[in-house]
CSV table of C-alpha atoms in Angstrom, one decimal:
chain,number,residue,atom,x,y,z
A,7,MET,CA,190.6,86.4,116.6
A,8,GLU,CA,187.5,85.6,116.2
A,9,SER,CA,186.3,87.5,112.6
A,10,GLU,CA,183.1,89.2,112.8
A,11,ARG,CA,179.9,87.9,112.2
A,12,SER,CA,177.9,89.8,109.7
A,13,PRO,CA,175.1,88.8,107.3
A,14,PHE,CA,177.3,89.5,104.7
A,15,LEU,CA,180.6,88.6,105.3
A,16,GLY,CA,181.1,85.1,107.1
A,17,PRO,CA,184.8,83.5,107.6
A,18,ARG,CA,186.5,81.8,104.7
A,19,GLY,CA,185.5,78.5,103.7
A,20,ALA,CA,182.3,78.8,105.6
A,21,SER,CA,179.0,78.5,103.5
A,22,GLN,CA,176.8,81.5,103.8
A,23,ASP,CA,173.4,81.5,103.8
A,24,TYR,CA,171.6,84.2,102.2
A,25,ASN,CA,168.5,83.7,102.9
A,26,GLN,CA,168.6,84.5,106.3
A,27,HIS,CA,165.4,85.9,108.3
A,28,ASP,CA,167.4,89.1,108.6
A,29,CYS,CA,168.3,89.8,105.3
A,30,GLN,CA,165.2,88.4,103.2
A,31,TYR,CA,163.9,90.7,101.1
A,32,GLU,CA,160.1,90.7,100.5
A,33,TRP,CA,159.2,90.4,97.0
A,34,THR,CA,155.2,91.8,96.1
A,35,LYS,CA,153.9,89.8,93.6
A,36,ASP,CA,151.4,91.8,91.2
A,37,THR,CA,148.1,90.0,91.1
A,38,PRO,CA,145.6,90.3,89.1
A,39,PRO,CA,142.7,92.3,89.9
A,40,ALA,CA,139.4,90.3,90.8
A,41,ARG,CA,136.9,89.4,88.9
A,42,CYS,CA,133.3,88.8,89.7
A,43,GLY,CA,131.9,85.4,89.8
A,44,ARG,CA,128.7,83.9,89.9
A,45,GLY,CA,127.9,85.7,93.0
A,46,CYS,CA,128.8,89.3,91.7
A,47,PRO,CA,125.7,91.8,93.1
A,48,SER,CA,125.6,93.8,89.9
A,49,ARG,CA,124.9,90.5,87.8
A,50,ASP,CA,122.1,89.4,90.2
A,51,ILE,CA,120.8,92.8,89.9
A,52,LEU,CA,120.6,92.8,86.5
A,53,LYS,CA,118.6,89.0,86.3
A,54,VAL,CA,116.4,90.5,88.7
A,55,GLY,CA,115.8,93.3,86.3
A,56,VAL,CA,115.3,91.5,83.5
A,57,SER,CA,112.7,89.0,85.4
A,58,LEU,CA,111.1,92.1,86.5
A,59,VAL,CA,110.5,93.4,82.6
A,60,ILE,CA,109.5,89.8,81.7
A,61,SER,CA,106.8,89.9,84.4
A,62,ALA,CA,106.0,93.4,82.7
A,63,LEU,CA,105.5,91.5,79.3
A,64,PHE,CA,103.9,88.8,80.2
A,65,PHE,CA,101.3,90.2,82.9
A,66,PRO,CA,99.0,91.5,80.5
A,67,PHE,CA,99.2,88.3,78.3
A,68,LEU,CA,98.0,86.7,81.0
A,69,VAL,CA,95.3,88.4,82.2
A,70,TRP,CA,93.9,88.7,78.7
A,71,GLY,CA,94.1,85.1,77.7
A,72,GLY,CA,92.4,84.1,81.4
A,73,PHE,CA,89.8,86.5,80.2
A,74,VAL,CA,88.8,85.0,76.7
A,75,PHE,CA,89.5,81.6,77.3
A,76,LEU,CA,88.6,80.4,80.4
A,77,PRO,CA,84.9,79.2,80.6
A,78,PHE,CA,83.3,80.9,83.3
A,79,ASP,CA,81.5,84.3,84.5
A,80,ALA,CA,81.0,86.3,87.2
A,81,PRO,CA,77.4,85.9,89.0
A,82,LEU,CA,74.9,89.1,88.6
A,83,LEU,CA,76.3,92.0,90.9
A,84,ASP,CA,73.8,94.9,91.3
A,85,GLY,CA,74.8,96.7,93.9
A,86,ALA,CA,78.0,98.0,95.9
A,87,PRO,CA,77.7,95.4,98.8
A,88,LEU,CA,77.4,92.1,96.4
A,89,ARG,CA,80.2,93.5,94.7
A,90,LEU,CA,82.6,94.1,98.2
A,91,ILE,CA,81.2,90.5,99.2
A,92,TYR,CA,82.5,89.0,96.0
A,93,THR,CA,85.7,90.4,96.1
A,94,LEU,CA,86.2,89.2,99.4
A,95,ARG,CA,85.2,85.7,98.7
A,96,CYS,CA,87.8,86.1,95.5
A,97,SER,CA,90.7,87.4,97.9
A,98,VAL,CA,90.7,84.3,100.1
A,99,PHE,CA,92.6,82.5,96.9
A,100,ALA,CA,95.0,85.3,97.2
A,101,ALA,CA,95.5,85.0,101.0
A,102,THR,CA,96.5,81.4,100.2
A,103,PRO,CA,100.3,81.8,100.2
A,104,ILE,CA,100.3,84.1,103.4
A,105,VAL,CA,98.9,81.2,105.3
A,106,LEU,CA,101.5,78.9,103.6
A,107,GLY,CA,103.8,81.4,104.6
A,108,TRP,CA,102.8,81.4,108.3
A,109,LEU,CA,102.9,77.8,108.8
A,110,VAL,CA,106.0,77.2,106.8
A,111,LEU,CA,107.3,79.9,109.6
A,112,GLY,CA,106.3,78.1,112.2
A,113,VAL,CA,107.5,74.9,111.3
A,114,THR,CA,110.6,76.1,110.4
A,115,ARG,CA,111.1,77.7,113.9
A,116,LEU,CA,110.5,74.8,115.6
A,117,ARG,CA,112.9,72.5,113.7
A,118,SER,CA,115.8,75.3,114.4
A,119,GLY,CA,114.7,75.7,118.0
A,120,VAL,CA,114.1,79.6,117.3
A,121,LEU,CA,110.7,80.3,119.4
A,122,ARG,CA,111.5,83.6,120.6
A,123,PRO,CA,110.4,86.6,118.8
A,124,LEU,CA,112.8,88.0,116.1
A,125,PHE,CA,113.5,91.2,118.2
A,126,ASP,CA,114.9,89.1,121.2
A,127,ASP,CA,117.2,86.8,118.9
A,128,GLU,CA,118.2,88.9,116.1
A,129,MET,CA,121.5,87.5,116.2
A,130,LYS,CA,120.5,84.1,116.2
A,131,GLU,CA,117.8,84.3,113.7
A,132,ALA,CA,120.2,86.1,111.3
A,133,GLU,CA,122.1,82.9,110.9
A,134,LEU,CA,119.5,80.9,110.5
A,135,TYR,CA,118.9,81.5,106.7
A,136,ASP,CA,115.3,79.7,106.1
A,137,VAL,CA,113.6,81.4,109.2
A,138,THR,CA,114.6,84.9,107.6
A,139,VAL,CA,113.4,84.4,104.2
A,140,HIS,CA,109.9,82.9,105.5
A,141,HIS,CA,109.5,86.0,107.6
A,142,ARG,CA,110.1,88.4,105.0
A,143,PHE,CA,107.9,86.5,102.6
A,144,VAL,CA,105.0,86.7,104.8
A,145,SER,CA,105.6,90.3,106.2
A,146,ASP,CA,106.0,91.5,102.5
A,147,SER,CA,103.1,89.7,101.1
A,148,THR,CA,100.8,90.8,104.2
A,149,SER,CA,101.6,94.4,102.7
A,150,LEU,CA,101.6,93.9,99.3
A,151,PHE,CA,98.0,92.1,100.0
A,152,LEU,CA,96.8,95.0,101.5
A,153,ILE,CA,97.1,97.1,98.9
A,154,TYR,CA,96.8,94.7,96.6
A,155,PHE,CA,93.0,94.1,97.9
A,156,LEU,CA,92.2,98.0,98.5
A,157,GLN,CA,92.5,98.5,94.6
A,158,LEU,CA,91.0,95.6,93.7
A,159,VAL,CA,87.5,96.6,96.1
A,160,VAL,CA,87.7,100.2,94.5
A,161,MET,CA,87.8,98.9,90.9
A,162,ALA,CA,85.3,96.7,91.2
A,163,MET,CA,82.7,99.0,92.4
A,164,TYR,CA,83.5,100.7,88.8
A,165,LEU,CA,83.5,97.8,86.5
A,166,SER,CA,80.6,96.5,84.3
A,167,GLN,CA,79.2,93.2,84.8
A,168,GLU,CA,81.0,92.0,81.7
A,169,HIS,CA,84.2,92.8,83.2
A,170,LEU,CA,83.7,91.4,86.8
A,171,LYS,CA,85.8,88.6,85.4
A,172,LEU,CA,88.8,90.5,86.1
A,173,VAL,CA,88.6,90.2,89.6
A,174,PRO,CA,89.2,86.4,90.4
A,175,LEU,CA,91.8,86.3,87.8
A,176,LEU,CA,93.5,89.2,89.4
A,177,THR,CA,93.7,87.3,92.6
A,178,VAL,CA,94.8,84.0,90.5
A,179,VAL,CA,97.9,86.3,89.5
A,180,PHE,CA,98.5,88.1,92.4
A,181,ALA,CA,98.6,84.0,94.7
A,182,PHE,CA,101.3,82.3,91.4
A,183,GLY,CA,103.3,85.7,91.6
A,184,ARG,CA,103.9,85.3,95.8
A,185,LEU,CA,104.2,81.5,95.1
A,186,ILE,CA,106.6,81.7,92.4
A,187,TYR,CA,108.6,84.8,94.6
A,188,TRP,CA,108.6,82.6,97.8
A,189,VAL,CA,110.4,79.6,95.8
A,190,ALA,CA,112.7,81.5,94.0
A,191,ALA,CA,113.7,83.7,97.2
A,192,ALA,CA,113.9,80.0,99.5
A,193,PHE,CA,116.8,78.6,96.5
A,194,GLY,CA,118.2,82.2,96.2
A,195,SER,CA,117.5,82.5,92.8
A,196,SER,CA,116.9,86.2,90.7
A,197,VAL,CA,113.9,84.5,89.4
A,198,ARG,CA,111.8,86.0,92.2
A,199,GLY,CA,112.1,89.4,90.0
A,200,PHE,CA,109.4,87.8,88.3
A,201,GLY,CA,107.2,86.2,90.9
A,202,PHE,CA,107.1,90.4,92.4
A,203,GLY,CA,106.4,91.4,89.3
A,204,LEU,CA,103.2,89.8,89.1
A,205,SER,CA,102.0,90.4,92.6
A,206,PHE,CA,103.2,94.1,92.6
A,207,LEU,CA,102.4,95.6,89.1
A,208,PRO,CA,98.7,94.5,88.9
A,209,SER,CA,98.5,96.9,91.7
A,210,LEU,CA,99.9,99.8,89.9
A,211,VAL,CA,97.6,99.1,86.8
A,212,MET,CA,94.7,99.2,89.3
A,213,MET,CA,95.7,102.1,91.1
A,214,VAL,CA,96.1,103.7,87.8
A,215,ALA,CA,92.5,102.8,86.6
A,216,ASN,CA,91.1,103.9,89.8
A,217,ILE,CA,92.5,107.5,89.7
A,218,TYR,CA,90.8,107.6,86.2
A,219,PHE,CA,87.8,106.1,87.8
A,220,ILE,CA,87.5,108.6,90.3
A,221,PHE,CA,88.8,111.8,88.6
A,222,MET,CA,86.9,111.1,85.2
A,223,VAL,CA,83.4,108.9,85.9
A,224,GLU,CA,82.8,109.9,89.1
A,225,ALA,CA,83.6,114.0,88.3
A,226,ALA,CA,79.8,115.3,88.4
A,227,GLY,CA,79.3,116.3,92.3
A,228,SER,CA,82.5,117.0,93.5
A,229,ILE,CA,85.3,119.3,93.5
A,230,PHE,CA,86.7,118.2,90.4
A,231,SER,CA,83.6,119.0,88.4
A,232,VAL,CA,83.0,121.2,85.9
A,233,LEU,CA,79.5,123.7,86.5
A,234,PRO,CA,77.8,123.8,83.3
A,235,PRO,CA,76.9,126.8,82.1
A,236,PRO,CA,73.4,128.3,83.4
A,237,GLU,CA,70.5,128.1,81.0
A,238,THR,CA,68.9,131.4,79.2
A,239,LEU,CA,65.3,131.5,79.1
A,240,ALA,CA,64.4,132.3,75.7
A,241,PRO,CA,61.4,134.3,75.2
A,242,PRO,CA,57.8,133.3,74.2
A,243,SER,CA,57.0,133.2,70.6
A,244,GLY,CA,54.3,134.6,69.2
A,245,ARG,CA,52.4,137.8,70.1
A,246,GLN,CA,51.2,138.2,74.1
A,247,ARG,CA,48.0,138.8,74.6
A,248,PHE,CA,46.8,141.1,77.5
A,249,TRP,CA,45.1,138.1,80.0
A,250,GLY,CA,48.7,136.3,80.1
């Protein structure tokens, strides 16, 4: 009579295998919690924030150093049309990173074979990191340039002849800020916060200055002006004669 086969009981003299698949018990291992490495999002956000704060501290000293030590002066500009033309001429240098971005984006599309617009090849475009970085740089730089140029034109109308030197200095700061942001974003570095600060924080400063100029300097004759009290005519001094 054959003995009943059981995973626990076997015939005498037979070696019992306790590592059978049916009776094997899988013990769960206590794995330690995963720690954030170099690619931790919170650490990257902290680095970008620190770079942005450093740019906010570095930007005023950069403009002040250029205003004091660079040996050039703005030409004599009397009217608003001349100041507008001068700002347009200076803004050509600020648009240089955007033109370079378009050229590099076109070359990258030719090399990668992505010749269609973004909405046609969205899935293929997402796989190409270089094309995505250059495309976002061009679109973001164009938006920032329009805001920057608008604030710069308005501020140039209110500056004195001595302070018109700030117009080319601010365009240089914008151009270098975008170039730093572009290179850092291409390499995935957190230094891009520093470049973004040099190209965005001057726009905020100019916007505050323009609001002050519009509401304070140009208050006369606007809805924000305070009408002076009416002047009262004083009675003529001396004795009035009958003929006048």
